[in-house]
Amino acid sequence: MLKLLRVRGRSMLPGLAPGDYVLATRLGGRPRAGARVIAEHPQYGTLIKRLSHWDERGCCHLLSDHHEGLSSEQMGALPAEVLYGRVIACIRQS
Amino acid sequence: MALHRLIQRLEQALPLPEASAHCDIPCKIYDPAVAQINALTVIRMMDLIAELGEKDSLSLADHAQLARLTQQKEEHALKVKEEVRVIWGDYFKQPQFDQVEGVHDLVHKVMLQGSKCKQGIDRAEGVALLALVNQFAEAFWTTKGVATYTATCPYPPSESVVYPKLEG
């Protein structure tokens, strides 16, 4: 299933700016490190982030592209279920 | 981009969910008042601890109260350090450093004095912390081009606080 979302915030700059749209698909399997993902974070809500890596316990770690964004440490190790989808297209404002 | 405009128009009828690229945005809201209030709290906790000390003997409830007061004193001393550190680290840049001579030294003194207030219950140390935080507040308002004045805060511990003169 496809989902269209609007980006809020600056943590995915320079690739995605606030007001850009992204098209996300539900995950078929585990997205690879480096993929842009949509996650339902227990604390921060719906996030768009970069998948950093999977750890040995099977938890995923997320990254912001921009240094001002939430850090990996702030977001923590997350169970795979928080990943809602993978970004397959970006529709940028400019 | 045409597609972007199309989606924008679509969104007016059908609001889309948001994905937050959640960000520790530099929001530009900085005010040393928070550090000053925390420093006043440290002094107030020291005063309340001293009041307990005047009793001949402490009941179990007094001991519990002492634990709370001590914990709050330490928490607020730490908050002073955090608040000052954030203003110094995030707000101050070269132009502000140029305006305030010796600010690094002043901030470092706040860090050391904050720790001293965590370690002990000597009121003089709390007052010294407030004095340093007031100096820092004065420096901050200087960089904003805002004049300051000193007044006694209208609540305990009734100590001198540097306030910005925002009117006129």
PDB file of C-alpha atoms in Angstrom:
ATOM      1  CA  MET A   1       0.000   0.000   0.000  1.00  0.00           C
ATOM      2  CA  LEU A   2       1.202   3.463  -0.831  1.00  0.00           C
ATOM      3  CA  LYS A   3       1.125   6.400   1.471  1.00  0.00           C
ATOM      4  CA  LEU A   4       1.697  10.038   0.694  1.00  0.00           C
ATOM      5  CA  LEU A   5       3.124  12.156   3.500  1.00  0.00           C
ATOM      6  CA  ARG A   6       4.227  15.734   3.984  1.00  0.00           C
ATOM      7  CA  VAL A   7       7.636  16.341   5.520  1.00  0.00           C
ATOM      8  CA  ARG A   8       7.802  18.526   8.590  1.00  0.00           C
ATOM      9  CA  GLY A   9      11.085  19.668  10.115  1.00  0.00           C
ATOM     10  CA  ARG A  10      14.623  20.056   8.890  1.00  0.00           C
ATOM     11  CA  SER A  11      16.379  16.924  10.012  1.00  0.00           C
ATOM     12  CA  MET A  12      16.441  15.328   6.553  1.00  0.00           C
ATOM     13  CA  LEU A  13      18.064  18.282   4.822  1.00  0.00           C
ATOM     14  CA  PRO A  14      19.548  18.614   2.273  1.00  0.00           C
ATOM     15  CA  GLY A  15      17.643  15.767   0.585  1.00  0.00           C
ATOM     16  CA  LEU A  16      14.234  16.653   1.992  1.00  0.00           C
ATOM     17  CA  ALA A  17      13.034  20.030   3.125  1.00  0.00           C
ATOM     18  CA  PRO A  18       9.951  20.935   5.157  1.00  0.00           C
ATOM     19  CA  GLY A  19       6.925  20.971   2.874  1.00  0.00           C
ATOM     20  CA  ASP A  20       8.264  18.303   0.523  1.00  0.00           C
ATOM     21  CA  TYR A  21       6.146  15.213  -0.042  1.00  0.00           C
ATOM     22  CA  VAL A  22       7.232  11.610   0.047  1.00  0.00           C
ATOM     23  CA  LEU A  23       5.628   8.494  -1.261  1.00  0.00           C
ATOM     24  CA  ALA A  24       6.141   5.488   0.984  1.00  0.00           C
ATOM     25  CA  THR A  25       5.325   1.805   0.532  1.00  0.00           C
ATOM     26  CA  ARG A  26       4.608  -0.708   3.246  1.00  0.00           C
ATOM     27  CA  LEU A  27       7.664  -2.812   3.885  1.00  0.00           C
ATOM     28  CA  GLY A  28       8.013  -6.140   2.135  1.00  0.00           C
ATOM     29  CA  GLY A  29      10.967  -7.186   4.218  1.00  0.00           C
ATOM     30  CA  ARG A  30      13.730  -5.538   6.129  1.00  0.00           C
ATOM     31  CA  PRO A  31      14.853  -2.338   4.503  1.00  0.00           C
ATOM     32  CA  ARG A  32      18.569  -2.032   4.000  1.00  0.00           C
ATOM     33  CA  ALA A  33      20.810   0.356   5.908  1.00  0.00           C
ATOM     34  CA  GLY A  34      20.794   3.720   4.211  1.00  0.00           C
ATOM     35  CA  ALA A  35      17.152   3.544   3.163  1.00  0.00           C
ATOM     36  CA  ARG A  36      14.844   6.398   4.039  1.00  0.00           C
ATOM     37  CA  VAL A  37      12.080   5.008   6.196  1.00  0.00           C
ATOM     38  CA  ILE A  38       8.865   6.072   7.862  1.00  0.00           C
ATOM     39  CA  ALA A  39       8.782   4.993  11.502  1.00  0.00           C
ATOM     40  CA  GLU A  40       6.192   5.198  14.241  1.00  0.00           C
ATOM     41  CA  HIS A  41       8.386   6.179  17.140  1.00  0.00           C
ATOM     42  CA  PRO A  42       6.886   5.589  20.618  1.00  0.00           C
ATOM     43  CA  GLN A  43       8.096   8.992  21.770  1.00  0.00           C
ATOM     44  CA  TYR A  44       8.447  11.157  18.696  1.00  0.00           C
ATOM     45  CA  GLY A  45       5.496   9.973  16.607  1.00  0.00           C
ATOM     46  CA  THR A  46       5.652   9.508  12.850  1.00  0.00           C
ATOM     47  CA  LEU A  47       9.213  10.096  11.720  1.00  0.00           C
ATOM     48  CA  ILE A  48      11.033  10.122   8.465  1.00  0.00           C
ATOM     49  CA  LYS A  49      14.626   9.045   9.003  1.00  0.00           C
ATOM     50  CA  ARG A  50      17.506   7.181   7.488  1.00  0.00           C
ATOM     51  CA  LEU A  51      17.941   3.558   8.594  1.00  0.00           C
ATOM     52  CA  SER A  52      21.378   3.361  10.157  1.00  0.00           C
ATOM     53  CA  HIS A  53      21.734  -0.349  10.850  1.00  0.00           C
ATOM     54  CA  TRP A  54      20.233  -3.446  12.419  1.00  0.00           C
ATOM     55  CA  ASP A  55      21.846  -4.531  15.633  1.00  0.00           C
ATOM     56  CA  GLU A  56      22.513  -8.073  16.857  1.00  0.00           C
ATOM     57  CA  ARG A  57      19.225  -8.135  18.788  1.00  0.00           C
ATOM     58  CA  GLY A  58      17.289  -7.389  15.613  1.00  0.00           C
ATOM     59  CA  CYS A  59      16.556  -3.800  16.558  1.00  0.00           C
ATOM     60  CA  CYS A  60      16.881  -1.004  14.066  1.00  0.00           C
ATOM     61  CA  HIS A  61      18.680   2.276  14.609  1.00  0.00           C
ATOM     62  CA  LEU A  62      17.726   5.469  12.836  1.00  0.00           C
ATOM     63  CA  LEU A  63      19.682   8.523  11.767  1.00  0.00           C
ATOM     64  CA  SER A  64      18.929  12.099  10.831  1.00  0.00           C
ATOM     65  CA  ASP A  65      20.616  13.398   7.692  1.00  0.00           C
ATOM     66  CA  HIS A  66      21.105  16.824   9.183  1.00  0.00           C
ATOM     67  CA  HIS A  67      23.237  17.440  12.250  1.00  0.00           C
ATOM     68  CA  GLU A  68      20.472  19.446  13.894  1.00  0.00           C
ATOM     69  CA  GLY A  69      18.117  16.460  13.864  1.00  0.00           C
ATOM     70  CA  LEU A  70      17.496  13.889  16.535  1.00  0.00           C
ATOM     71  CA  SER A  71      20.518  11.737  17.138  1.00  0.00           C
ATOM     72  CA  SER A  72      20.601   7.949  16.898  1.00  0.00           C
ATOM     73  CA  GLU A  73      21.035   7.865  20.654  1.00  0.00           C
ATOM     74  CA  GLN A  74      17.942   9.983  21.247  1.00  0.00           C
ATOM     75  CA  MET A  75      15.821   7.724  19.045  1.00  0.00           C
ATOM     76  CA  GLY A  76      17.296   4.573  20.522  1.00  0.00           C
ATOM     77  CA  ALA A  77      17.177   0.921  19.453  1.00  0.00           C
ATOM     78  CA  LEU A  78      13.761   0.224  18.005  1.00  0.00           C
ATOM     79  CA  PRO A  79      11.895  -3.007  17.278  1.00  0.00           C
ATOM     80  CA  ALA A  80      11.307  -3.735  13.592  1.00  0.00           C
ATOM     81  CA  GLU A  81       7.554  -3.160  14.065  1.00  0.00           C
ATOM     82  CA  VAL A  82       8.037   0.592  14.372  1.00  0.00           C
ATOM     83  CA  LEU A  83       9.070   0.757  10.729  1.00  0.00           C
ATOM     84  CA  TYR A  84       5.993   1.530   8.746  1.00  0.00           C
ATOM     85  CA  GLY A  85       7.388   1.921   5.290  1.00  0.00           C
ATOM     86  CA  ARG A  86      10.151   2.829   2.924  1.00  0.00           C
ATOM     87  CA  VAL A  87      10.328   6.033   0.936  1.00  0.00           C
ATOM     88  CA  ILE A  88      10.212   5.267  -2.783  1.00  0.00           C
ATOM     89  CA  ALA A  89       9.802   8.760  -4.175  1.00  0.00           C
ATOM     90  CA  CYS A  90      10.291  12.339  -3.102  1.00  0.00           C
ATOM     91  CA  ILE A  91       8.288  15.204  -4.493  1.00  0.00           C
ATOM     92  CA  ARG A  92      10.238  18.304  -3.735  1.00  0.00           C
ATOM     93  CA  GLN A  93       8.979  21.844  -3.566  1.00  0.00           C
ATOM     94  CA  SER A  94      11.865  23.208  -5.570  1.00  0.00           C
TER      95      SER A  94
ATOM     96  CA  MET B   1       7.638  21.438  -9.460  1.00  0.00           C
ATOM     97  CA  ALA B   2       4.317  20.750 -11.127  1.00  0.00           C
ATOM     98  CA  LEU B   3       3.675  17.535  -9.243  1.00  0.00           C
ATOM     99  CA  HIS B   4       4.358  19.248  -5.963  1.00  0.00           C
ATOM    100  CA  ARG B   5       1.850  21.968  -6.798  1.00  0.00           C
ATOM    101  CA  LEU B   6      -0.704  19.364  -7.763  1.00  0.00           C
ATOM    102  CA  ILE B   7      -0.326  17.553  -4.453  1.00  0.00           C
ATOM    103  CA  GLN B   8      -0.512  20.853  -2.618  1.00  0.00           C
ATOM    104  CA  ARG B   9      -3.838  21.559  -4.238  1.00  0.00           C
ATOM    105  CA  LEU B  10      -5.011  18.047  -3.501  1.00  0.00           C
ATOM    106  CA  GLU B  11      -4.021  18.521   0.095  1.00  0.00           C
ATOM    107  CA  GLN B  12      -6.332  21.458   0.536  1.00  0.00           C
ATOM    108  CA  ALA B  13      -9.223  19.058   0.149  1.00  0.00           C
ATOM    109  CA  LEU B  14      -7.583  16.047   1.736  1.00  0.00           C
ATOM    110  CA  PRO B  15      -4.990  16.830   4.426  1.00  0.00           C
ATOM    111  CA  LEU B  16      -2.057  14.449   4.333  1.00  0.00           C
ATOM    112  CA  PRO B  17      -0.398  12.881   7.345  1.00  0.00           C
ATOM    113  CA  GLU B  18       2.925  14.344   8.363  1.00  0.00           C
ATOM    114  CA  ALA B  19       6.224  12.578   8.726  1.00  0.00           C
ATOM    115  CA  SER B  20       8.329  14.481  11.129  1.00  0.00           C
ATOM    116  CA  ALA B  21      11.938  15.067  10.233  1.00  0.00           C
ATOM    117  CA  HIS B  22      12.077  15.873  13.899  1.00  0.00           C
ATOM    118  CA  CYS B  23      14.674  18.369  14.617  1.00  0.00           C
ATOM    119  CA  ASP B  24      16.427  19.991  17.491  1.00  0.00           C
ATOM    120  CA  ILE B  25      15.722  23.280  15.767  1.00  0.00           C
ATOM    121  CA  PRO B  26      17.722  26.310  16.771  1.00  0.00           C
ATOM    122  CA  CYS B  27      14.571  28.114  17.840  1.00  0.00           C
ATOM    123  CA  LYS B  28      16.412  31.244  18.906  1.00  0.00           C
ATOM    124  CA  ILE B  29      14.519  31.380  22.183  1.00  0.00           C
ATOM    125  CA  TYR B  30      17.155  31.895  24.826  1.00  0.00           C
ATOM    126  CA  ASP B  31      16.682  33.613  28.166  1.00  0.00           C
ATOM    127  CA  PRO B  32      18.958  33.502  31.192  1.00  0.00           C
ATOM    128  CA  ALA B  33      15.908  33.988  33.437  1.00  0.00           C
ATOM    129  CA  VAL B  34      15.549  30.217  33.715  1.00  0.00           C
ATOM    130  CA  ALA B  35      19.093  29.879  35.067  1.00  0.00           C
ATOM    131  CA  GLN B  36      18.504  32.769  37.465  1.00  0.00           C
ATOM    132  CA  ILE B  37      15.324  31.228  38.858  1.00  0.00           C
ATOM    133  CA  ASN B  38      17.101  27.918  39.266  1.00  0.00           C
ATOM    134  CA  ALA B  39      19.925  29.654  41.159  1.00  0.00           C
ATOM    135  CA  LEU B  40      17.349  31.329  43.425  1.00  0.00           C
ATOM    136  CA  THR B  41      15.820  27.930  44.061  1.00  0.00           C
ATOM    137  CA  VAL B  42      19.213  26.594  45.125  1.00  0.00           C
ATOM    138  CA  ILE B  43      19.494  29.368  47.734  1.00  0.00           C
ATOM    139  CA  ARG B  44      15.910  28.800  48.858  1.00  0.00           C
ATOM    140  CA  MET B  45      16.549  25.083  49.355  1.00  0.00           C
ATOM    141  CA  MET B  46      19.659  25.916  51.379  1.00  0.00           C
ATOM    142  CA  ASP B  47      17.564  28.243  53.544  1.00  0.00           C
ATOM    143  CA  LEU B  48      14.941  25.584  54.116  1.00  0.00           C
ATOM    144  CA  ILE B  49      17.608  23.053  54.969  1.00  0.00           C
ATOM    145  CA  ALA B  50      19.073  25.558  57.474  1.00  0.00           C
ATOM    146  CA  GLU B  51      15.610  25.948  59.023  1.00  0.00           C
ATOM    147  CA  LEU B  52      15.433  22.212  59.564  1.00  0.00           C
ATOM    148  CA  GLY B  53      18.873  22.387  61.133  1.00  0.00           C
ATOM    149  CA  GLU B  54      17.577  24.707  63.839  1.00  0.00           C
ATOM    150  CA  LYS B  55      15.374  21.974  65.252  1.00  0.00           C
ATOM    151  CA  ASP B  56      16.598  20.067  68.311  1.00  0.00           C
ATOM    152  CA  SER B  57      15.839  16.740  66.777  1.00  0.00           C
ATOM    153  CA  LEU B  58      14.506  15.588  63.451  1.00  0.00           C
ATOM    154  CA  SER B  59      11.432  13.405  63.114  1.00  0.00           C
ATOM    155  CA  LEU B  60      11.112  10.823  60.384  1.00  0.00           C
ATOM    156  CA  ALA B  61       9.057  13.349  58.412  1.00  0.00           C
ATOM    157  CA  ASP B  62      11.838  15.916  58.830  1.00  0.00           C
ATOM    158  CA  HIS B  63      14.341  13.425  57.473  1.00  0.00           C
ATOM    159  CA  ALA B  64      12.106  12.814  54.498  1.00  0.00           C
ATOM    160  CA  GLN B  65      11.799  16.577  53.995  1.00  0.00           C
ATOM    161  CA  LEU B  66      15.572  16.976  54.229  1.00  0.00           C
ATOM    162  CA  ALA B  67      16.011  14.349  51.553  1.00  0.00           C
ATOM    163  CA  ARG B  68      13.580  16.185  49.280  1.00  0.00           C
ATOM    164  CA  LEU B  69      15.188  19.578  49.853  1.00  0.00           C
ATOM    165  CA  THR B  70      18.656  18.213  49.205  1.00  0.00           C
ATOM    166  CA  GLN B  71      17.544  16.459  46.075  1.00  0.00           C
ATOM    167  CA  GLN B  72      15.862  19.629  44.770  1.00  0.00           C
ATOM    168  CA  LYS B  73      18.912  21.747  45.615  1.00  0.00           C
ATOM    169  CA  GLU B  74      21.129  19.455  43.581  1.00  0.00           C
ATOM    170  CA  GLU B  75      18.675  19.181  40.719  1.00  0.00           C
ATOM    171  CA  HIS B  76      18.368  22.941  40.402  1.00  0.00           C
ATOM    172  CA  ALA B  77      22.115  23.488  40.640  1.00  0.00           C
ATOM    173  CA  LEU B  78      22.482  21.070  37.743  1.00  0.00           C
ATOM    174  CA  LYS B  79      19.759  22.932  35.827  1.00  0.00           C
ATOM    175  CA  VAL B  80      21.680  26.178  36.273  1.00  0.00           C
ATOM    176  CA  LYS B  81      24.665  24.519  34.648  1.00  0.00           C
ATOM    177  CA  GLU B  82      22.588  23.121  31.803  1.00  0.00           C
ATOM    178  CA  GLU B  83      20.806  26.383  31.068  1.00  0.00           C
ATOM    179  CA  VAL B  84      23.988  28.446  31.035  1.00  0.00           C
ATOM    180  CA  ARG B  85      25.797  25.815  28.985  1.00  0.00           C
ATOM    181  CA  VAL B  86      23.103  25.826  26.302  1.00  0.00           C
ATOM    182  CA  ILE B  87      23.034  29.615  25.958  1.00  0.00           C
ATOM    183  CA  TRP B  88      26.814  29.734  25.850  1.00  0.00           C
ATOM    184  CA  GLY B  89      27.127  26.761  23.496  1.00  0.00           C
ATOM    185  CA  ASP B  90      24.204  27.370  21.141  1.00  0.00           C
ATOM    186  CA  TYR B  91      23.466  31.080  21.200  1.00  0.00           C
ATOM    187  CA  PHE B  92      26.912  32.602  21.635  1.00  0.00           C
ATOM    188  CA  LYS B  93      28.905  32.755  18.423  1.00  0.00           C
ATOM    189  CA  GLN B  94      31.957  34.804  17.527  1.00  0.00           C
ATOM    190  CA  PRO B  95      30.117  38.177  17.389  1.00  0.00           C
ATOM    191  CA  GLN B  96      28.765  37.611  20.919  1.00  0.00           C
ATOM    192  CA  PHE B  97      32.149  36.407  22.170  1.00  0.00           C
ATOM    193  CA  ASP B  98      33.638  39.635  20.826  1.00  0.00           C
ATOM    194  CA  GLN B  99      31.046  41.653  22.742  1.00  0.00           C
ATOM    195  CA  VAL B 100      31.590  39.967  26.076  1.00  0.00           C
ATOM    196  CA  GLU B 101      35.150  39.710  27.186  1.00  0.00           C
ATOM    197  CA  GLY B 102      35.911  36.770  29.423  1.00  0.00           C
ATOM    198  CA  VAL B 103      32.646  34.928  28.865  1.00  0.00           C
ATOM    199  CA  HIS B 104      34.353  31.528  28.610  1.00  0.00           C
ATOM    200  CA  ASP B 105      35.926  32.052  31.989  1.00  0.00           C
ATOM    201  CA  LEU B 106      32.618  33.234  33.440  1.00  0.00           C
ATOM    202  CA  VAL B 107      30.754  30.184  32.131  1.00  0.00           C
ATOM    203  CA  HIS B 108      33.425  27.897  33.499  1.00  0.00           C
ATOM    204  CA  LYS B 109      33.083  29.565  36.879  1.00  0.00           C
ATOM    205  CA  VAL B 110      29.326  28.924  36.777  1.00  0.00           C
ATOM    206  CA  MET B 111      30.047  25.226  36.132  1.00  0.00           C
ATOM    207  CA  LEU B 112      32.398  24.982  39.116  1.00  0.00           C
ATOM    208  CA  GLN B 113      30.152  27.009  41.404  1.00  0.00           C
ATOM    209  CA  GLY B 114      27.114  24.942  40.380  1.00  0.00           C
ATOM    210  CA  SER B 115      28.970  21.817  41.450  1.00  0.00           C
ATOM    211  CA  LYS B 116      29.958  23.418  44.737  1.00  0.00           C
ATOM    212  CA  CYS B 117      26.290  24.104  45.442  1.00  0.00           C
ATOM    213  CA  LYS B 118      25.491  20.475  44.781  1.00  0.00           C
ATOM    214  CA  GLN B 119      28.154  19.351  47.209  1.00  0.00           C
ATOM    215  CA  GLY B 120      27.325  21.574  50.162  1.00  0.00           C
ATOM    216  CA  ILE B 121      24.636  23.520  51.976  1.00  0.00           C
ATOM    217  CA  ASP B 122      26.571  26.736  52.567  1.00  0.00           C
ATOM    218  CA  ARG B 123      24.259  29.612  51.648  1.00  0.00           C
ATOM    219  CA  ALA B 124      27.218  31.797  50.657  1.00  0.00           C
ATOM    220  CA  GLU B 125      28.009  29.346  47.843  1.00  0.00           C
ATOM    221  CA  GLY B 126      24.449  29.650  46.572  1.00  0.00           C
ATOM    222  CA  VAL B 127      24.641  33.435  46.639  1.00  0.00           C
ATOM    223  CA  ALA B 128      27.957  33.257  44.785  1.00  0.00           C
ATOM    224  CA  LEU B 129      26.298  31.073  42.138  1.00  0.00           C
ATOM    225  CA  LEU B 130      23.480  33.588  41.704  1.00  0.00           C
ATOM    226  CA  ALA B 131      26.015  36.416  41.387  1.00  0.00           C
ATOM    227  CA  LEU B 132      27.793  34.580  38.573  1.00  0.00           C
ATOM    228  CA  VAL B 133      24.516  33.766  36.821  1.00  0.00           C
ATOM    229  CA  ASN B 134      23.522  37.431  37.141  1.00  0.00           C
ATOM    230  CA  GLN B 135      26.810  38.398  35.506  1.00  0.00           C
ATOM    231  CA  PHE B 136      26.072  35.944  32.739  1.00  0.00           C
ATOM    232  CA  ALA B 137      22.560  37.380  32.337  1.00  0.00           C
ATOM    233  CA  GLU B 138      24.026  40.860  32.063  1.00  0.00           C
ATOM    234  CA  ALA B 139      26.427  39.629  29.393  1.00  0.00           C
ATOM    235  CA  PHE B 140      23.588  37.940  27.523  1.00  0.00           C
ATOM    236  CA  TRP B 141      21.443  41.091  27.514  1.00  0.00           C
ATOM    237  CA  THR B 142      24.455  43.125  26.385  1.00  0.00           C
ATOM    238  CA  THR B 143      24.640  40.983  23.257  1.00  0.00           C
ATOM    239  CA  LYS B 144      20.948  41.657  22.684  1.00  0.00           C
ATOM    240  CA  GLY B 145      21.467  45.406  23.096  1.00  0.00           C
ATOM    241  CA  VAL B 146      19.094  45.362  26.054  1.00  0.00           C
ATOM    242  CA  ALA B 147      19.871  47.384  29.183  1.00  0.00           C
ATOM    243  CA  THR B 148      19.521  45.734  32.580  1.00  0.00           C
ATOM    244  CA  TYR B 149      18.775  46.733  36.139  1.00  0.00           C
ATOM    245  CA  THR B 150      19.175  44.957  39.439  1.00  0.00           C
ATOM    246  CA  ALA B 151      16.262  44.416  41.788  1.00  0.00           C
ATOM    247  CA  THR B 152      15.436  42.202  44.710  1.00  0.00           C
ATOM    248  CA  CYS B 153      13.212  39.365  43.592  1.00  0.00           C
ATOM    249  CA  PRO B 154       9.768  39.790  45.168  1.00  0.00           C
ATOM    250  CA  TYR B 155       9.717  36.315  46.722  1.00  0.00           C
ATOM    251  CA  PRO B 156      12.010  34.248  48.900  1.00  0.00           C
ATOM    252  CA  PRO B 157      14.992  34.085  49.016  1.00  0.00           C
ATOM    253  CA  SER B 158      14.696  37.848  48.245  1.00  0.00           C
ATOM    254  CA  GLU B 159      18.077  38.108  46.548  1.00  0.00           C
ATOM    255  CA  SER B 160      19.383  40.519  43.925  1.00  0.00           C
ATOM    256  CA  VAL B 161      18.536  39.576  40.357  1.00  0.00           C
ATOM    257  CA  VAL B 162      19.560  41.212  37.085  1.00  0.00           C
ATOM    258  CA  TYR B 163      16.486  41.870  34.941  1.00  0.00           C
ATOM    259  CA  PRO B 164      16.261  43.113  31.342  1.00  0.00           C
ATOM    260  CA  LYS B 165      14.871  46.611  30.927  1.00  0.00           C
ATOM    261  CA  LEU B 166      12.463  45.930  28.116  1.00  0.00           C
ATOM    262  CA  GLU B 167      10.236  48.970  28.349  1.00  0.00           C
ATOM    263  CA  GLY B 168      11.085  52.300  26.797  1.00  0.00           C
TER     264      GLY B 168
END
